[in-house]
Structure formats: C-alpha cells, structure tokens
PDB file of C-alpha atoms in Angstrom:
ATOM      1  CA  GLU A  95      -5.918  -7.918  18.247  1.00 82.00           C
ATOM      2  CA  ALA A  96      -4.982  -8.675  14.619  1.00 81.00           C
ATOM      3  CA  GLN A  97      -1.891  -6.310  13.988  1.00 93.00           C
ATOM      4  CA  VAL A  98       1.568  -5.972  12.024  1.00 96.00           C
ATOM      5  CA  THR A  99       4.349  -4.601  14.179  1.00 97.00           C
ATOM      6  CA  GLN A 100       7.423  -2.970  12.729  1.00 97.00           C
ATOM      7  CA  ASN A 101      10.642  -1.933  14.556  1.00 97.00           C
ATOM      8  CA  PRO A 102      11.903   0.284  14.882  1.00 97.00           C
ATOM      9  CA  ARG A 103       9.447   3.131  14.170  1.00 96.00           C
ATOM     10  CA  TYR A 104      12.017   5.820  13.561  1.00 97.00           C
ATOM     11  CA  LEU A 105      15.713   5.468  12.776  1.00 95.00           C
ATOM     12  CA  ILE A 106      18.667   7.824  11.739  1.00 96.00           C
ATOM     13  CA  THR A 107      21.623   5.790  10.557  1.00 95.00           C
ATOM     14  CA  VAL A 108      24.792   6.646   8.513  1.00 96.00           C
ATOM     15  CA  THR A 109      25.893   5.505   5.141  1.00 97.00           C
ATOM     16  CA  GLY A 110      27.115   1.798   5.086  1.00 96.00           C
ATOM     17  CA  LYS A 111      26.027   0.833   8.603  1.00 97.00           C
ATOM     18  CA  LYS A 112      23.803  -2.332   7.995  1.00 97.00           C
ATOM     19  CA  LEU A 113      20.563  -2.179   9.781  1.00 96.00           C
ATOM     20  CA  THR A 114      17.489  -4.470   9.942  1.00 97.00           C
ATOM     21  CA  VAL A 115      13.870  -3.465  10.086  1.00 98.00           C
ATOM     22  CA  THR A 116      11.696  -6.327  11.668  1.00 98.00           C
ATOM     23  CA  CYS A 117       8.056  -7.079  10.806  1.00 98.00           C
ATOM     24  CA  SER A 118       5.881  -9.492  12.552  1.00 98.00           C
ATOM     25  CA  GLN A 119       2.321 -10.481  12.052  1.00 97.00           C
ATOM     26  CA  ASN A 120      -0.080 -12.403  14.346  1.00 95.00           C
ATOM     27  CA  MET A 121      -2.761 -13.124  11.605  1.00 94.00           C
ATOM     28  CA  ASN A 122      -1.155 -16.405  10.334  1.00 94.00           C
ATOM     29  CA  HIS A 123      -1.020 -14.708   6.827  1.00 94.00           C
ATOM     30  CA  GLU A 124       0.975 -16.362   4.335  1.00 92.00           C
ATOM     31  CA  TYR A 125       1.648 -13.354   2.178  1.00 91.00           C
ATOM     32  CA  MET A 126       3.983 -10.667   3.449  1.00 94.00           C
ATOM     33  CA  SER A 127       5.454  -7.705   1.688  1.00 94.00           C
ATOM     34  CA  TRP A 128       7.800  -4.407   2.073  1.00 96.00           C
ATOM     35  CA  TYR A 129       6.775  -1.052   0.676  1.00 96.00           C
ATOM     36  CA  ARG A 130       8.651   2.329   0.735  1.00 96.00           C
ATOM     37  CA  GLN A 131       6.687   5.265   0.193  1.00 95.00           C
ATOM     38  CA  ASP A 132       8.310   8.649  -1.240  1.00 92.00           C
ATOM     39  CA  PRO A 133       6.587  11.574  -2.039  1.00 87.00           C
ATOM     40  CA  GLY A 134       4.450  11.792  -5.406  1.00 83.00           C
ATOM     41  CA  LEU A 135       5.552   8.015  -5.985  1.00 86.00           C
ATOM     42  CA  GLY A 136       2.932   6.329  -3.955  1.00 87.00           C
ATOM     43  CA  LEU A 137       3.784   3.008  -2.393  1.00 92.00           C
ATOM     44  CA  ARG A 138       6.480   0.902  -4.308  1.00 93.00           C
ATOM     45  CA  GLN A 139       6.921  -2.937  -3.509  1.00 92.00           C
ATOM     46  CA  ILE A 140      10.435  -3.730  -2.576  1.00 95.00           C
ATOM     47  CA  TYR A 141      10.313  -7.474  -1.829  1.00 94.00           C
ATOM     48  CA  TYR A 142       7.384 -10.045  -1.078  1.00 91.00           C
ATOM     49  CA  SER A 143       6.974 -13.515   0.139  1.00 92.00           C
ATOM     50  CA  MET A 144       4.019 -15.848  -0.544  1.00 88.00           C
ATOM     51  CA  ASN A 145       5.264 -18.194   2.346  1.00 90.00           C
ATOM     52  CA  VAL A 146       8.031 -19.741   4.465  1.00 94.00           C
ATOM     53  CA  GLU A 147      11.358 -19.606   2.680  1.00 94.00           C
ATOM     54  CA  VAL A 148       9.646 -18.070  -0.634  1.00 92.00           C
ATOM     55  CA  THR A 149      10.334 -14.587  -1.526  1.00 93.00           C
ATOM     56  CA  ASP A 150      10.446 -12.641  -4.630  1.00 90.00           C
ATOM     57  CA  LYS A 151      11.773  -9.065  -5.878  1.00 91.00           C
ATOM     58  CA  GLY A 152       9.231  -6.376  -6.076  1.00 89.00           C
ATOM     59  CA  ASP A 153       9.334  -3.217  -8.241  1.00 89.00           C
ATOM     60  CA  VAL A 154      12.446  -1.628  -6.240  1.00 94.00           C
ATOM     61  CA  PRO A 155      14.611  -4.239  -4.605  1.00 96.00           C
ATOM     62  CA  GLU A 156      18.140  -2.874  -5.211  1.00 96.00           C
ATOM     63  CA  GLY A 157      19.864  -2.501  -2.103  1.00 97.00           C
ATOM     64  CA  TYR A 158      17.652  -4.494  -0.073  1.00 98.00           C
ATOM     65  CA  LYS A 159      17.335  -8.079   1.249  1.00 97.00           C
ATOM     66  CA  VAL A 160      14.510 -10.225   2.903  1.00 97.00           C
ATOM     67  CA  SER A 161      14.310 -13.554   4.559  1.00 96.00           C
ATOM     68  CA  ARG A 162      11.115 -15.582   5.863  1.00 97.00           C
ATOM     69  CA  LYS A 163      12.371 -18.364   8.107  1.00 97.00           C
ATOM     70  CA  GLU A 164       9.037 -18.124  10.234  1.00 96.00           C
ATOM     71  CA  LYS A 165       5.565 -17.336   8.887  1.00 96.00           C
ATOM     72  CA  ARG A 166       5.105 -14.526  11.156  1.00 97.00           C
ATOM     73  CA  ASN A 167       8.438 -12.524  10.422  1.00 98.00           C
ATOM     74  CA  PHE A 168       9.483 -10.699   7.438  1.00 98.00           C
ATOM     75  CA  PRO A 169      12.658  -8.794   8.225  1.00 98.00           C
ATOM     76  CA  LEU A 170      13.930  -6.036   5.749  1.00 98.00           C
ATOM     77  CA  ILE A 171      17.817  -5.762   5.709  1.00 98.00           C
ATOM     78  CA  LEU A 172      19.815  -3.034   4.294  1.00 97.00           C
ATOM     79  CA  GLU A 173      23.214  -4.243   4.042  1.00 95.00           C
ATOM     80  CA  SER A 174      24.808  -0.996   3.267  1.00 97.00           C
ATOM     81  CA  PRO A 175      22.310   1.959   3.474  1.00 97.00           C
ATOM     82  CA  SER A 176      22.846   4.874   1.229  1.00 97.00           C
ATOM     83  CA  PRO A 177      20.998   8.347   1.246  1.00 97.00           C
ATOM     84  CA  ASN A 178      18.622   7.376  -1.425  1.00 96.00           C
ATOM     85  CA  GLN A 179      17.027   4.653   0.822  1.00 98.00           C
ATOM     86  CA  THR A 180      15.960   7.452   3.311  1.00 97.00           C
ATOM     87  CA  SER A 181      12.234   6.777   3.086  1.00 97.00           C
ATOM     88  CA  LEU A 182       9.059   5.681   4.790  1.00 96.00           C
ATOM     89  CA  TYR A 183       8.804   1.880   5.092  1.00 98.00           C
ATOM     90  CA  PHE A 184       5.707  -0.261   5.386  1.00 97.00           C
ATOM     91  CA  CYS A 185       5.528  -3.817   6.260  1.00 97.00           C
ATOM     92  CA  ALA A 186       2.151  -5.559   5.112  1.00 95.00           C
ATOM     93  CA  SER A 187       0.501  -8.834   5.189  1.00 94.00           C
ATOM     94  CA  ARG A 188      -2.809 -10.746   3.607  1.00 90.00           C
ATOM     95  CA  VAL A 189      -4.118 -13.846   3.104  1.00 86.00           C
ATOM     96  CA  GLN A 190      -2.676 -15.395   0.074  1.00 78.00           C
ATOM     97  CA  GLY A 191      -4.570 -15.225  -2.891  1.00 73.00           C
ATOM     98  CA  ALA A 192      -6.011 -12.459  -5.188  1.00 69.00           C
ATOM     99  CA  GLY A 193      -9.251 -10.388  -3.638  1.00 73.00           C
ATOM    100  CA  ASN A 194      -7.990 -10.337  -0.238  1.00 78.00           C
ATOM    101  CA  THR A 195      -7.278  -6.948   1.567  1.00 82.00           C
ATOM    102  CA  ILE A 196      -3.799  -6.013   2.801  1.00 87.00           C
ATOM    103  CA  TYR A 197      -2.935  -5.058   6.494  1.00 92.00           C
ATOM    104  CA  PHE A 198      -0.141  -2.585   6.891  1.00 95.00           C
ATOM    105  CA  GLY A 199       2.111  -1.966   9.999  1.00 96.00           C
ATOM    106  CA  GLU A 200       2.514   1.517  11.296  1.00 95.00           C
ATOM    107  CA  GLY A 201       5.571   2.359   9.126  1.00 96.00           C
ATOM    108  CA  SER A 202       9.400   3.006   9.829  1.00 97.00           C
ATOM    109  CA  TRP A 203      10.844   6.425   9.085  1.00 97.00           C
ATOM    110  CA  LEU A 204      14.324   5.740   7.909  1.00 97.00           C
ATOM    111  CA  THR A 205      16.906   8.523   7.277  1.00 97.00           C
ATOM    112  CA  VAL A 206      20.193   7.489   6.137  1.00 97.00           C
ATOM    113  CA  VAL A 207      22.916  10.457   6.379  1.00 97.00           C
TER     114      VAL A 207
ATOM    115  CA  GLN B 277       3.666  -0.309 -14.183  1.00 83.00           C
ATOM    116  CA  GLN B 278       1.763   1.563 -11.504  1.00 89.00           C
ATOM    117  CA  PRO B 279      -1.914   2.544 -12.253  1.00 93.00           C
ATOM    118  CA  VAL B 280      -2.400   5.998 -13.068  1.00 95.00           C
ATOM    119  CA  GLN B 281      -4.639   8.246 -10.601  1.00 96.00           C
ATOM    120  CA  SER B 282      -6.374  11.385 -11.388  1.00 96.00           C
ATOM    121  CA  PRO B 283      -6.534  14.233 -10.368  1.00 97.00           C
ATOM    122  CA  GLN B 284      -3.281  14.410  -8.410  1.00 95.00           C
ATOM    123  CA  ALA B 285      -4.872  16.635  -5.895  1.00 96.00           C
ATOM    124  CA  VAL B 286      -8.360  18.083  -5.364  1.00 97.00           C
ATOM    125  CA  ILE B 287      -9.581  20.939  -2.750  1.00 97.00           C
ATOM    126  CA  LEU B 288     -13.085  20.639  -1.632  1.00 95.00           C
ATOM    127  CA  ARG B 289     -15.418  22.553   0.714  1.00 96.00           C
ATOM    128  CA  GLU B 290     -17.389  20.718   3.193  1.00 96.00           C
ATOM    129  CA  GLY B 291     -20.475  19.152   1.682  1.00 95.00           C
ATOM    130  CA  GLU B 292     -19.182  19.028  -1.891  1.00 96.00           C
ATOM    131  CA  ASP B 293     -18.449  15.689  -3.852  1.00 96.00           C
ATOM    132  CA  ALA B 294     -15.193  14.483  -5.437  1.00 97.00           C
ATOM    133  CA  VAL B 295     -14.420  11.640  -7.801  1.00 97.00           C
ATOM    134  CA  ILE B 296     -11.216  10.013  -8.023  1.00 98.00           C
ATOM    135  CA  ASN B 297     -10.174   7.914 -11.199  1.00 97.00           C
ATOM    136  CA  CYS B 298      -7.693   4.943 -11.438  1.00 97.00           C
ATOM    137  CA  SER B 299      -6.602   3.580 -14.829  1.00 96.00           C
ATOM    138  CA  SER B 300      -4.667   0.393 -15.179  1.00 93.00           C
ATOM    139  CA  SER B 301      -2.450  -1.193 -18.185  1.00 89.00           C
ATOM    140  CA  LYS B 302      -3.131  -4.740 -17.347  1.00 83.00           C
ATOM    141  CA  ALA B 303      -6.006  -7.016 -17.269  1.00 82.00           C
ATOM    142  CA  LEU B 304      -7.466  -6.952 -13.628  1.00 82.00           C
ATOM    143  CA  TYR B 305      -8.708  -9.310 -11.112  1.00 83.00           C
ATOM    144  CA  SER B 306      -9.624  -6.725  -8.592  1.00 88.00           C
ATOM    145  CA  VAL B 307      -8.964  -2.980  -7.481  1.00 92.00           C
ATOM    146  CA  HIS B 308      -8.383  -1.945  -3.643  1.00 92.00           C
ATOM    147  CA  TRP B 309      -8.811   1.725  -2.465  1.00 94.00           C
ATOM    148  CA  TYR B 310      -7.026   2.920   0.684  1.00 94.00           C
ATOM    149  CA  ARG B 311      -6.910   6.335   2.382  1.00 95.00           C
ATOM    150  CA  GLN B 312      -3.912   7.588   4.246  1.00 96.00           C
ATOM    151  CA  LYS B 313      -3.469  10.459   6.838  1.00 95.00           C
ATOM    152  CA  HIS B 314      -0.351  12.048   6.616  1.00 88.00           C
ATOM    153  CA  GLY B 315       2.317   9.995   8.614  1.00 84.00           C
ATOM    154  CA  GLU B 316       0.135   7.027   9.258  1.00 91.00           C
ATOM    155  CA  ALA B 317      -0.510   3.655   7.565  1.00 93.00           C
ATOM    156  CA  PRO B 318      -2.872   3.529   4.789  1.00 93.00           C
ATOM    157  CA  VAL B 319      -6.391   2.304   5.870  1.00 92.00           C
ATOM    158  CA  PHE B 320      -8.420  -0.038   3.765  1.00 89.00           C
ATOM    159  CA  LEU B 321     -11.640   1.369   2.364  1.00 90.00           C
ATOM    160  CA  MET B 322     -12.809  -1.233  -0.150  1.00 88.00           C
ATOM    161  CA  ILE B 323     -12.035  -3.904  -2.514  1.00 88.00           C
ATOM    162  CA  LEU B 324     -14.113  -4.383  -6.067  1.00 89.00           C
ATOM    163  CA  LEU B 325     -13.598  -7.789  -7.709  1.00 84.00           C
ATOM    164  CA  LYS B 326     -13.968  -8.359 -11.433  1.00 77.00           C
ATOM    165  CA  GLY B 327     -17.597  -8.268 -12.650  1.00 71.00           C
ATOM    166  CA  GLY B 328     -17.925  -4.660 -12.813  1.00 61.00           C
ATOM    167  CA  GLU B 329     -19.683  -4.369  -9.288  1.00 64.00           C
ATOM    168  CA  GLN B 330     -20.376  -0.986  -7.470  1.00 64.00           C
ATOM    169  CA  LYS B 331     -19.683  -0.911  -3.557  1.00 65.00           C
ATOM    170  CA  GLY B 332     -20.506   1.578  -1.193  1.00 66.00           C
ATOM    171  CA  HIS B 333     -19.143   2.599   2.419  1.00 66.00           C
ATOM    172  CA  GLU B 334     -21.169   5.227   4.029  1.00 70.00           C
ATOM    173  CA  LYS B 335     -20.806   7.920   1.785  1.00 85.00           C
ATOM    174  CA  ILE B 336     -17.979   6.913  -0.257  1.00 90.00           C
ATOM    175  CA  SER B 337     -18.605   4.285  -3.093  1.00 90.00           C
ATOM    176  CA  ALA B 338     -16.609   3.033  -6.015  1.00 92.00           C
ATOM    177  CA  SER B 339     -17.257   1.291  -9.481  1.00 89.00           C
ATOM    178  CA  PHE B 340     -14.871  -0.993 -11.229  1.00 89.00           C
ATOM    179  CA  ASN B 341     -15.091  -1.390 -15.023  1.00 87.00           C
ATOM    180  CA  GLU B 342     -12.821  -4.542 -15.983  1.00 83.00           C
ATOM    181  CA  LYS B 343     -13.100  -4.029 -19.597  1.00 85.00           C
ATOM    182  CA  LYS B 344     -11.945  -0.443 -19.555  1.00 88.00           C
ATOM    183  CA  GLN B 345      -9.382  -1.516 -16.815  1.00 89.00           C
ATOM    184  CA  GLN B 346     -10.656   1.771 -14.711  1.00 91.00           C
ATOM    185  CA  SER B 347     -11.940   2.204 -11.307  1.00 93.00           C
ATOM    186  CA  SER B 348     -13.561   5.378  -9.722  1.00 94.00           C
ATOM    187  CA  LEU B 349     -13.968   6.295  -6.039  1.00 95.00           C
ATOM    188  CA  TYR B 350     -16.981   8.572  -5.379  1.00 95.00           C
ATOM    189  CA  LEU B 351     -17.063  10.997  -2.020  1.00 95.00           C
ATOM    190  CA  THR B 352     -20.288  12.481  -1.594  1.00 93.00           C
ATOM    191  CA  ALA B 353     -21.158  15.360   0.843  1.00 92.00           C
ATOM    192  CA  SER B 354     -17.656  15.179   2.052  1.00 93.00           C
ATOM    193  CA  GLN B 355     -16.532  15.715   5.525  1.00 93.00           C
ATOM    194  CA  LEU B 356     -13.423  17.273   7.171  1.00 95.00           C
ATOM    195  CA  SER B 357     -12.361  13.732   8.178  1.00 93.00           C
ATOM    196  CA  TYR B 358     -12.143  12.782   4.411  1.00 95.00           C
ATOM    197  CA  SER B 359      -9.007  14.726   3.826  1.00 96.00           C
ATOM    198  CA  GLY B 360      -5.935  12.612   3.103  1.00 96.00           C
ATOM    199  CA  THR B 361      -4.310  10.972   0.435  1.00 96.00           C
ATOM    200  CA  TYR B 362      -6.081   8.112  -1.504  1.00 97.00           C
ATOM    201  CA  PHE B 363      -4.781   5.329  -3.230  1.00 96.00           C
ATOM    202  CA  CYS B 364      -5.948   2.671  -5.475  1.00 95.00           C
ATOM    203  CA  ALA B 365      -4.093  -0.453  -5.884  1.00 93.00           C
ATOM    204  CA  ASP B 366      -4.652  -2.946  -8.863  1.00 89.00           C
ATOM    205  CA  GLU B 367      -4.183  -6.740  -8.818  1.00 84.00           C
ATOM    206  CA  GLY B 368      -3.484  -8.556 -11.939  1.00 78.00           C
ATOM    207  CA  ALA B 369      -5.744 -11.376 -13.467  1.00 74.00           C
ATOM    208  CA  GLY B 370      -3.247 -13.652 -14.620  1.00 69.00           C
ATOM    209  CA  GLY B 371       0.405 -14.552 -15.043  1.00 65.00           C
ATOM    210  CA  THR B 372       3.032 -12.816 -12.999  1.00 64.00           C
ATOM    211  CA  SER B 373       0.936 -10.192 -12.014  1.00 62.00           C
ATOM    212  CA  TYR B 374      -1.707 -12.547 -10.289  1.00 63.00           C
ATOM    213  CA  GLY B 375      -2.387 -11.720  -6.906  1.00 64.00           C
ATOM    214  CA  LYS B 376       0.358  -8.545  -6.896  1.00 75.00           C
ATOM    215  CA  LEU B 377      -0.831  -5.573  -5.443  1.00 83.00           C
ATOM    216  CA  THR B 378       0.580  -2.332  -7.394  1.00 89.00           C
ATOM    217  CA  PHE B 379      -0.531   0.932  -5.985  1.00 92.00           C
ATOM    218  CA  GLY B 380      -1.039   4.278  -7.748  1.00 93.00           C
ATOM    219  CA  GLN B 381       0.839   7.533  -7.000  1.00 93.00           C
ATOM    220  CA  GLY B 382      -2.045   8.900  -4.796  1.00 94.00           C
ATOM    221  CA  THR B 383      -4.686  11.630  -4.729  1.00 96.00           C
ATOM    222  CA  ILE B 384      -4.328  14.150  -2.105  1.00 96.00           C
ATOM    223  CA  LEU B 385      -8.016  15.157  -1.148  1.00 97.00           C
ATOM    224  CA  THR B 386      -8.273  18.446   0.993  1.00 97.00           C
ATOM    225  CA  VAL B 387     -11.412  19.385   2.544  1.00 96.00           C
ATOM    226  CA  HIS B 388     -12.053  22.839   4.162  1.00 95.00           C
ATOM    227  CA  PRO B 389     -14.857  23.969   6.461  1.00 94.00           C
TER     228      PRO B 389
END
C-alpha cells in the first residue's frame, strides 16, 4: 500500500529538548516536504527536498532542520523546541515535477511546554 | 505568498450548493484542491493544469482561469460528508516557484441536515 508514515503521531515535550519527527515513504518519490498547520493559516511549508542530499527552505524554516540521506526518509529535527513550534505537522511526498499530486502522512501533533 | 481563499467559512443545508474561490498572485502552472477533516491529513480532490480546463469529481467540480490566476471549486447538492476544510494550493509556472505548492488558508464548510 502506497503511504507516507510519520512518527511519533503525538508528542508532548519540554522547551529546549531536541526531538526528531521521522517520515518515510514507499512510493519512490523524489520530492518530499514538511508542512506545519496552525488555525487560520493553512499549511505552511517548512522545508522541502527534491532528491537525496538536496534540501531547501520553505516559507517557515526557522527553528527546524532536515536531512535527506536516503530517498525514502526525510526527518524533521527541532534542535531546541520552543512553545511557538506547537503545531500539527505533516510530511508529504510526490513525484518530482509540476502537476503531480502530493501525498500526506497522517500528521504529528507536537506540543512544546 | 499564499493564495487567498474566499469565503473563509460557509454553512449549508443538505442539498444546497456552494462555491469556493482561490486567487493567486503569481503566474500558475496548476491549482490543486484538497479537503481535510478535523485532525486528519488533507485528501486530494483534483488538479487543474494551465489551459483553463474544468474538471469534475462526482458532484464536485472546479475551474481554472490561468489569465486571472483564479480557480473555483463547485459543490453541488451538498451532502453531510462534504463538511470539512477545503484548501487550494497553487503551483508556480516558472522561476523559483515552479513545482512549489503553496496552500491557501482554507475554507471551512459545514453542512447541516
């Protein structure tokens, strides 16, 4: 079954404690991306990757890091989480190139206290 | 810059129709439409590519006017299952925005019996 898998799905953490949200896709997609969703703001792109070892900033990259060492995995790293990073996070993937639909993971609810 | 959706919210009774508009500020290659239930991942509805085509999906259809940089989603004879938040996402036609999906802020659709 084609899917994008994120972990953890739910996490409560404390300010400053480094955390990683993993993302894996089994569709051999070149393009992967992270979004955060906040009420009234829709989905905003954090980082994206067009292929292995190729990553770039989205619209709200501050406070986040990513890496793309393998095609299937695209982890999101919060080096020093702060309360304003409390949000719902989605990983997504698609075939590289315009006009292709994007597939979302189930989402990760992150709360930073 | 995010595409602008209107209205922000709409309330319907079963069987009524609705139109959701999406207006972009850049030259477009495509517009995507997604529906999201609360706490779940967005679900793909359709893609419209430049060329001004109109597409249909059961009782949900959409149009795309690339010259006006606008798209509209039409929901006819609404059902309770149509309730959710609808997002458009635009994809730039060239330069740094080519292949980059930017989501609107969403339109909350509520259908009552």
